[in-house]
């Protein structure tokens, strides 16, 4: 199929709209995760959501006799699992001497490991209808997106963006200086959970298209790339959204044209490529620029000495 | 006698099972510059934070201007340690100062013209007007501290808590900060400042509290700042437990 035929195809349009929406939402909320240095939190949510996906699938099978892979069901399952994993990690950290990263790592392992076990078990049991394609939640399968899935992604995504805009001032201040924000009378406990909710949303909307293993890259890479080019939080969030949507579009088109290429990895690799280019070439913050500046400083210093 | 600015009663703070502050009673009168002085790890910053309810207390009550802390929390402007934030955050100096107005704005309301002009005025007072549009990651230590103070002054609070405002700043900045603190006191405000340098206590402070897990002494500088008490504060560090709690500045 040529690119133009592809773009005219209704099913493909649905998928493209969905993946671009995912890229924009996870890219923009990812800026806050990046600035709070909470990438690991995002990864715990992403990996843990596999358990939620499997349980939601099994519950639908037990209730109806047919396992459902609709995001309308799986996204809430993933959200519950993600929040539960974070909540348990926080509980362990505040009730023991275990450090935060260790607590998070342990929860990731438990939830993801259990998710994988359930996935294997479902795949091996012969009598569960609807189980085909479940394994694609690991690395993503954009082509299976339905209209209902797109609507679910839209609700979660637009909801997240609205919360971000409505609480922009509060989220910015809290991310920048939580102590000040609390001393100004804001309930930072709420702000913390609102931000975590945004990260969870930014992750779970991508579990179908990009997959639980790689979704963390969509939270982090566009934000890290955008930070290289701008010194304003507002511009950073917009740029990260654009980068996320662009990666998603490229990945979706490539995996549709080239057969046998999964969507998730292509999207994520495109994002990583944009990040690497930004890391090297961005003015002011880029590595090349910084090196050149250092060299010219060294030259100026040695010249001063010889004079 | 007028109402004290801050009254702390029976305040105890622990990190896990390690006591950081032990049974502290402290009264800070209005319209003074009060310094908290003591060795590293004595709990000076923790004392400020626990008064501000930024750190959980095991026991203790705090009154602000005679009323409960909860009803009067916004009447204390807080300047955290400079090192407590990431100065590479993508924002400008003016933006940072405008954040000081978020307390009076409350949830959802955005800062407008009024908030920005108040913030510019605060920057001018600290000799930082020309830096308003700069990125905060381009500032020197002294300029960072000035921006932090502008952010606090824009709150126009009757009480200010400053955590180590003189650490890592240049001499002109230190002198300017002291001058402003004295001006604020003369205008009726109360200032509490965590200070490291013992040599400048006489010059900068009206009152001093010597802290080392407990309050060793507290009062007018000329009354309590004696060699014997300094000695007691800096050597008698094992009154409760032998280990110095780590990571407590």
XYZ file of C-alpha atoms in Angstrom:
556
model
C 0.000 0.000 0.000
C 1.367 3.424 -0.852
C 1.531 6.232 1.655
C -1.365 8.111 0.043
C -3.643 5.091 -0.059
C -2.718 4.480 3.564
C -3.577 8.017 4.656
C -6.980 7.727 2.966
C -7.786 4.497 4.793
C -10.284 4.994 7.594
C -8.846 2.328 9.897
C -5.385 3.774 9.471
C -6.659 7.262 10.223
C -8.060 5.986 13.523
C -4.751 4.398 14.427
C -2.717 7.449 13.387
C -4.931 9.824 15.362
C -4.674 7.540 18.393
C -0.899 7.162 18.376
C -0.335 10.888 17.764
C -2.652 11.705 20.664
C -0.743 9.291 22.879
C 2.584 10.837 21.857
C 1.346 14.378 22.549
C -0.165 13.566 25.951
C 2.653 11.415 27.305
C 5.222 13.874 25.922
C 3.660 16.861 27.661
C 2.938 15.285 31.061
C 6.363 13.657 30.810
C 7.957 17.107 31.198
C 6.830 17.175 34.823
C 8.168 13.641 35.411
C 11.461 14.679 33.819
C 11.796 17.852 35.906
C 10.850 16.032 39.117
C 13.349 13.267 38.257
C 10.593 10.721 38.540
C 11.231 8.689 35.412
C 11.438 5.565 37.547
C 7.940 6.248 38.865
C 6.735 6.253 35.264
C 8.510 3.000 34.519
C 7.004 1.304 37.562
C 3.539 2.351 36.377
C 4.276 1.133 32.837
C 5.561 -2.308 33.806
C 3.043 -2.795 36.623
C 0.168 -2.031 34.283
C 0.684 -5.450 32.625
C -0.751 -7.074 35.744
C -3.734 -4.725 35.578
C -4.245 -5.538 31.899
C -4.163 -9.287 32.570
C -6.523 -9.071 35.542
C -8.973 -6.865 33.644
C -8.876 -9.365 30.770
C -9.443 -12.324 33.113
C -12.259 -10.592 34.989
C -14.028 -9.919 31.705
C -13.526 -13.603 30.789
C -14.889 -14.854 34.116
C -17.902 -12.549 33.872
C -18.786 -13.025 30.209
C -16.952 -16.150 29.087
C -15.078 -14.050 26.519
C -11.869 -12.204 27.345
C -12.069 -8.557 26.286
C -9.116 -6.568 24.948
C -11.008 -3.272 24.768
C -9.092 -0.331 26.228
C -12.318 0.795 27.890
C -11.673 -2.087 30.265
C -7.909 -2.524 30.144
C -6.982 1.132 30.782
C -8.825 1.294 34.118
C -7.200 -2.033 35.026
C -3.774 -0.640 34.175
C -4.451 2.544 36.165
C -5.426 0.595 39.276
C -2.348 -1.630 39.043
C -0.035 1.364 38.474
C -1.386 3.402 41.381
C -1.400 0.317 43.622
C 2.252 -0.424 42.819
C 3.230 3.184 43.624
C 1.126 3.246 46.775
C 2.675 0.019 48.050
C 6.172 1.260 47.245
C 5.496 4.469 49.145
C 4.093 2.510 52.082
C 7.192 0.334 52.261
C 9.490 3.366 52.026
C 7.729 5.329 54.757
C 7.479 2.330 57.104
C 10.992 0.959 56.739
C 14.523 2.033 56.023
C 14.220 0.964 52.368
C 15.182 3.723 49.920
C 12.682 5.011 47.409
C 14.343 3.619 44.292
C 14.640 0.178 45.866
C 11.002 0.204 46.955
C 9.935 1.186 43.453
C 12.192 -1.420 41.859
C 10.787 -4.196 44.023
C 7.203 -3.238 43.151
C 8.054 -3.124 39.449
C 9.469 -6.638 39.669
C 6.521 -8.051 41.612
C 3.793 -6.520 39.459
C 5.491 -7.105 36.106
C 6.583 -10.620 37.072
C 3.074 -11.565 38.138
C 1.715 -10.006 34.949
C 4.070 -12.099 32.817
C 3.121 -15.263 34.726
C -0.561 -14.603 34.150
C 0.128 -13.895 30.476
C 1.925 -17.242 30.047
C -0.802 -19.045 31.963
C -3.556 -17.548 29.808
C -1.640 -18.348 26.619
C -1.205 -21.984 27.672
C -4.761 -22.591 28.836
C -6.653 -23.780 25.751
C -10.114 -22.667 26.754
C -9.936 -18.872 27.018
C -11.433 -17.169 23.963
C -10.079 -13.757 23.003
C -6.582 -14.415 24.285
C -4.862 -14.016 20.908
C -2.824 -10.858 20.695
C -2.514 -10.356 24.441
C 1.253 -10.674 24.174
C 1.296 -7.562 22.003
C 0.757 -5.496 25.165
C 4.445 -6.057 25.839
C 5.752 -4.278 22.754
C 2.664 -2.628 21.343
C 0.381 -3.280 18.395
C -1.188 -0.109 17.064
C -3.099 -1.821 14.248
C -5.524 -3.450 16.666
C -6.936 -0.087 17.765
C -10.709 0.223 17.449
C -12.993 3.257 17.447
C -13.889 2.550 21.102
C -10.198 2.364 21.998
C -9.632 5.732 20.322
C -12.470 7.287 22.317
C -11.007 5.907 25.548
C -7.574 7.288 24.669
C -9.238 10.623 23.854
C -11.080 10.832 27.175
C -8.019 10.028 29.271
C -5.719 12.216 27.161
C -7.947 15.294 26.946
C -8.799 14.964 30.644
C -5.096 14.973 31.506
C -4.358 18.010 29.358
C -7.276 19.913 30.906
C -6.078 19.151 34.449
C -2.576 20.250 33.475
C -3.845 23.573 32.073
C -6.241 24.225 34.959
C -3.577 23.592 37.621
C -0.640 24.916 35.591
C 0.486 27.422 38.208
C 0.194 24.933 41.073
C 1.912 22.064 39.247
C 4.722 24.329 38.094
C 5.368 25.736 41.576
C 5.166 22.301 43.178
C 7.552 20.773 40.657
C 9.995 23.647 41.072
C 9.894 24.172 44.841
C 7.628 21.859 46.864
C 8.678 23.388 50.200
C 7.729 26.896 49.090
C 4.446 25.662 47.621
C 3.532 24.009 50.897
C 4.562 27.060 52.922
C 2.264 29.181 50.714
C -0.664 27.139 51.995
C -1.181 24.642 49.141
C -1.963 21.024 49.908
C 1.097 19.497 48.351
C -0.077 15.991 49.149
C -2.916 16.562 46.682
C -0.624 18.101 44.108
C 1.691 15.125 44.421
C -1.119 12.667 43.709
C -2.512 14.809 40.897
C 0.894 14.761 39.219
C 1.220 11.029 39.768
C -2.257 10.638 38.281
C -1.084 12.560 35.205
C 1.975 10.323 34.866
C -0.243 7.245 35.197
C -2.551 8.599 32.476
C 0.396 9.448 30.255
C 1.557 5.845 30.559
C -1.642 3.779 30.416
C -2.981 5.378 27.242
C 0.002 3.924 25.397
C -0.029 0.337 26.660
C -1.819 -0.951 23.565
C 0.084 0.905 20.837
C 3.540 1.176 22.339
C 3.440 -1.541 24.977
C 4.206 -1.670 28.693
C 7.933 -2.371 28.250
C 8.726 0.657 26.091
C 6.092 3.171 27.119
C 8.403 4.876 29.626
C 10.435 6.168 26.680
C 7.417 8.178 25.493
C 7.227 9.861 28.883
C 10.913 10.704 29.081
C 12.474 11.053 25.612
C 10.292 13.883 24.212
C 10.629 15.832 27.487
C 14.396 15.362 27.642
C 14.719 16.372 23.976
C 12.476 19.429 24.402
C 14.445 20.615 27.459
C 17.524 20.946 25.232
C 15.891 23.562 23.015
C 14.029 25.852 25.384
C 14.303 27.597 28.735
C 10.589 28.020 29.416
C 8.349 25.367 30.941
C 5.399 26.308 28.734
C 7.419 26.016 25.531
C 9.021 22.819 26.796
C 5.628 21.169 27.309
C 4.358 22.252 23.872
C 7.561 21.140 22.157
C 7.517 17.778 23.943
C 3.930 17.262 22.801
C 4.919 18.018 19.198
C 7.951 15.708 19.392
C 5.849 12.929 20.925
C 3.152 13.247 18.246
C 5.753 13.351 15.463
C 7.505 10.184 16.667
C 4.158 8.460 16.928
C 3.194 9.465 13.390
C 6.514 8.332 11.929
C 6.405 5.039 13.808
C 2.829 4.309 12.831
C 3.408 5.011 9.131
C 6.639 3.018 8.983
C 5.193 -0.012 10.729
C 2.160 0.081 8.435
C 4.249 0.218 5.246
C 7.065 -2.145 6.232
C 5.548 -5.502 7.101
C 6.643 -7.244 10.271
C 7.813 -4.092 12.023
C 6.049 -3.554 15.368
C 4.761 -0.020 16.030
C 6.030 0.493 19.577
C 9.751 0.014 18.953
C 9.714 2.203 15.821
C 7.954 5.036 17.660
C 10.320 4.744 20.605
C 13.431 4.571 18.418
C 12.309 7.692 16.535
C 11.902 9.454 19.879
C 15.332 8.309 20.994
C 16.846 9.556 17.730
C 15.305 13.005 18.224
C 16.622 12.992 21.781
C 20.154 12.132 20.624
C 20.138 14.861 17.988
C 18.929 17.357 20.611
C 21.559 16.189 23.060
C 24.322 16.803 20.537
C 23.239 19.763 18.467
C 20.891 21.955 20.511
C 22.241 25.494 20.829
C 23.414 26.412 24.328
C 22.725 23.052 25.984
C 23.974 20.693 23.263
C 27.161 18.733 23.926
C 28.883 20.031 20.785
C 28.055 23.607 21.635
C 29.220 23.218 25.215
C 32.516 21.686 24.038
C 33.093 24.499 21.574
C 32.431 27.058 24.267
C 34.863 25.322 26.598
C 37.527 25.216 23.898
C 37.176 28.907 23.136
C 37.370 29.684 26.849
C 40.520 27.583 27.155
C 41.991 29.394 24.162
C 41.149 32.804 25.621
C 42.711 31.802 28.929
C 45.951 30.624 27.360
C 46.142 33.746 25.191
C 45.747 35.953 28.241
C 48.603 34.118 29.876
C 50.983 34.499 26.912
C 50.346 38.224 26.679
C 3.719 42.748 76.677
C 2.841 42.276 73.055
C 2.010 38.874 71.597
C 5.100 36.933 70.572
C 5.574 36.320 66.850
C 6.214 32.611 67.379
C 5.612 30.380 70.405
C 6.852 26.802 70.251
C 5.985 24.382 73.029
C 7.310 20.883 73.721
C 8.462 20.350 70.144
C 10.096 16.986 69.438
C 11.119 15.774 65.994
C 12.640 12.402 65.179
C 13.885 10.809 61.995
C 12.904 7.209 62.523
C 14.064 6.438 66.047
C 16.750 9.136 66.035
C 15.828 12.332 67.889
C 16.672 15.479 65.943
C 14.995 18.027 68.173
C 14.093 17.250 71.747
C 11.423 18.964 73.854
C 11.951 22.461 72.537
C 10.271 25.510 74.019
C 11.019 28.694 72.127
C 9.469 32.134 72.135
C 10.354 34.658 69.459
C 9.176 38.198 70.190
C 7.907 40.485 67.462
C 10.075 42.961 65.623
C 13.477 41.352 66.125
C 16.085 39.666 63.995
C 16.549 36.307 65.713
C 19.327 33.951 64.713
C 19.410 30.185 65.113
C 23.007 29.211 65.717
C 24.547 25.810 66.337
C 26.837 23.139 64.903
C 26.125 21.158 61.722
C 23.443 18.587 62.320
C 22.102 20.439 65.350
C 18.641 20.615 63.798
C 18.445 24.345 62.965
C 16.830 23.867 59.548
C 14.628 21.121 60.932
C 13.444 23.535 63.626
C 12.371 26.046 60.973
C 10.716 23.349 58.896
C 8.888 21.776 61.815
C 7.541 25.159 62.906
C 6.293 25.593 59.323
C 4.799 22.084 59.368
C 7.012 21.072 56.430
C 8.458 18.257 58.538
C 6.282 16.051 60.741
C 6.543 16.637 64.489
C 6.338 13.849 67.041
C 4.938 16.252 69.645
C 4.589 19.978 70.079
C 2.424 22.972 69.274
C 3.191 26.159 67.410
C 1.426 29.479 67.721
C 1.883 32.292 65.242
C 1.049 35.795 66.491
C -0.991 34.276 69.297
C -3.128 32.056 67.059
C -2.879 28.469 65.881
C -0.351 27.787 63.156
C -3.006 26.457 60.773
C -4.943 29.737 60.737
C -1.832 31.891 60.423
C 0.498 29.869 58.219
C 0.460 32.342 55.358
C 1.779 35.056 57.666
C 5.217 33.457 57.576
C 7.298 33.981 54.454
C 9.779 31.147 54.035
C 13.102 31.262 52.214
C 14.393 27.672 51.890
C 18.045 26.823 51.510
C 19.267 27.770 48.080
C 20.474 24.229 47.502
C 17.005 22.772 48.098
C 15.887 23.398 44.518
C 17.122 22.588 41.023
C 18.439 25.859 39.579
C 18.351 24.321 36.110
C 14.548 24.455 36.118
C 13.338 26.159 32.917
C 12.097 29.497 34.240
C 13.077 33.155 34.488
C 14.010 35.240 37.507
C 10.774 37.254 37.298
C 8.764 34.028 37.094
C 10.470 32.713 40.201
C 9.593 35.871 42.136
C 5.978 35.821 40.900
C 5.645 32.416 42.599
C 5.755 34.333 45.889
C 2.324 35.763 45.014
C 0.757 32.298 44.590
C -0.130 32.242 48.291
C -2.505 35.186 48.022
C -3.813 34.055 44.629
C -4.954 30.644 45.887
C -6.005 27.691 43.736
C -6.713 28.186 40.004
C -6.215 31.962 39.817
C -3.415 33.023 37.504
C -0.938 35.821 38.282
C -1.630 39.014 36.341
C -0.241 42.524 35.858
C -0.449 43.407 39.559
C 1.529 40.310 40.604
C 4.188 40.979 37.981
C 4.639 44.634 38.942
C 4.852 43.724 42.653
C 7.499 41.176 41.751
C 9.455 43.710 39.706
C 9.381 46.083 42.685
C 10.741 43.331 44.949
C 13.520 42.612 42.441
C 14.403 46.293 42.317
C 14.732 46.372 46.086
C 17.323 43.647 45.847
C 19.183 45.299 42.993
C 18.059 42.579 40.596
C 15.738 44.471 38.226
C 18.053 44.030 35.255
C 18.032 40.247 35.763
C 14.227 39.903 35.608
C 14.260 38.290 32.166
C 17.274 36.054 32.794
C 17.142 32.301 33.135
C 17.638 31.266 36.732
C 20.451 28.899 35.708
C 22.550 31.921 34.697
C 22.639 33.392 38.205
C 25.561 33.386 40.635
C 25.071 32.202 44.208
C 24.530 35.713 45.505
C 22.054 36.512 42.731
C 20.153 33.291 43.428
C 19.815 34.287 47.068
C 18.643 37.774 46.100
C 15.996 36.277 43.813
C 14.866 33.974 46.634
C 14.555 36.944 48.984
C 12.608 38.948 46.407
C 10.211 36.000 46.147
C 9.726 36.064 49.920
C 9.353 39.855 50.173
C 6.639 39.876 47.516
C 4.556 37.839 49.991
C 4.580 40.878 52.312
C 4.393 38.656 55.397
C 4.802 39.946 58.974
C 7.248 37.131 59.784
C 10.100 35.759 57.679
C 12.064 32.537 58.087
C 15.373 32.428 56.224
C 17.364 29.207 56.038
C 21.072 29.970 55.661
C 20.724 33.094 53.517
C 24.438 33.906 53.852
C 25.810 30.561 52.708
C 27.781 30.824 49.471
C 26.924 34.440 48.695
C 29.300 37.287 47.881
C 30.105 40.016 50.425
C 28.036 42.814 48.810
C 25.014 40.496 48.740
C 25.496 39.569 52.380
C 25.714 43.240 53.368
C 22.617 44.083 51.297
C 20.624 41.234 52.843
C 21.554 42.319 56.360
C 20.606 45.914 55.583
C 17.223 44.804 54.207
C 16.563 42.525 57.186
C 17.239 45.421 59.540
C 14.961 47.680 57.482
C 12.210 45.078 57.633
C 12.603 44.771 61.384
C 12.413 48.563 61.744
C 9.207 48.421 59.697
C 7.742 46.039 62.304
C 8.548 42.632 60.867
C 10.033 39.640 62.636
C 12.936 37.780 61.063
C 14.273 34.346 61.984
C 17.474 33.348 60.269
C 19.647 30.236 60.396
C 23.209 31.457 60.624
C 26.552 29.690 60.528
C 29.048 32.455 61.068
C 29.567 33.169 64.787
C 31.694 36.272 64.106
C 28.787 38.295 62.719
C 26.211 37.390 65.373
C 26.722 40.661 67.289
C 26.448 42.766 64.172
C 23.533 41.054 62.412
C 21.228 39.805 65.151
C 19.171 41.264 67.990
C 18.391 37.904 69.522
C 19.985 34.512 69.245
C 18.965 30.941 70.035
C 21.734 28.418 70.406
C 20.477 25.104 69.120
C 21.819 21.608 69.511
C 18.927 19.161 69.614
C 17.587 21.335 72.411
C 17.683 25.085 72.932
C 20.853 25.650 74.935
C 20.081 29.321 75.424
C 17.824 31.934 73.880
C 17.526 35.658 74.334
C 19.176 38.990 73.542
C 22.594 38.572 71.979
C 24.326 40.561 74.726
C 22.687 38.408 77.405
C 23.185 34.894 76.089
C 25.964 34.912 73.501
C 28.816 34.091 75.878
C 31.821 31.879 75.336
C 30.622 29.395 77.930
C 27.294 28.914 76.190
C 28.853 28.672 72.739
C 31.219 26.065 74.142
C 28.294 24.152 75.611
C 26.378 24.294 72.327
C 29.250 23.109 70.172
C 30.727 20.463 72.458
C 27.737 19.088 74.309
C 26.331 17.428 71.250
C 25.626 14.067 72.865
C 22.997 15.064 75.366
C 20.432 12.634 73.961
C 22.198 10.141 71.795
C 25.810 9.688 70.910
C 25.413 9.535 67.136
C 25.002 12.701 65.155
C 21.920 12.139 62.990
C 23.085 12.102 59.409
C 21.788 14.368 56.725
C 20.293 16.878 59.114
C 21.631 20.343 58.578
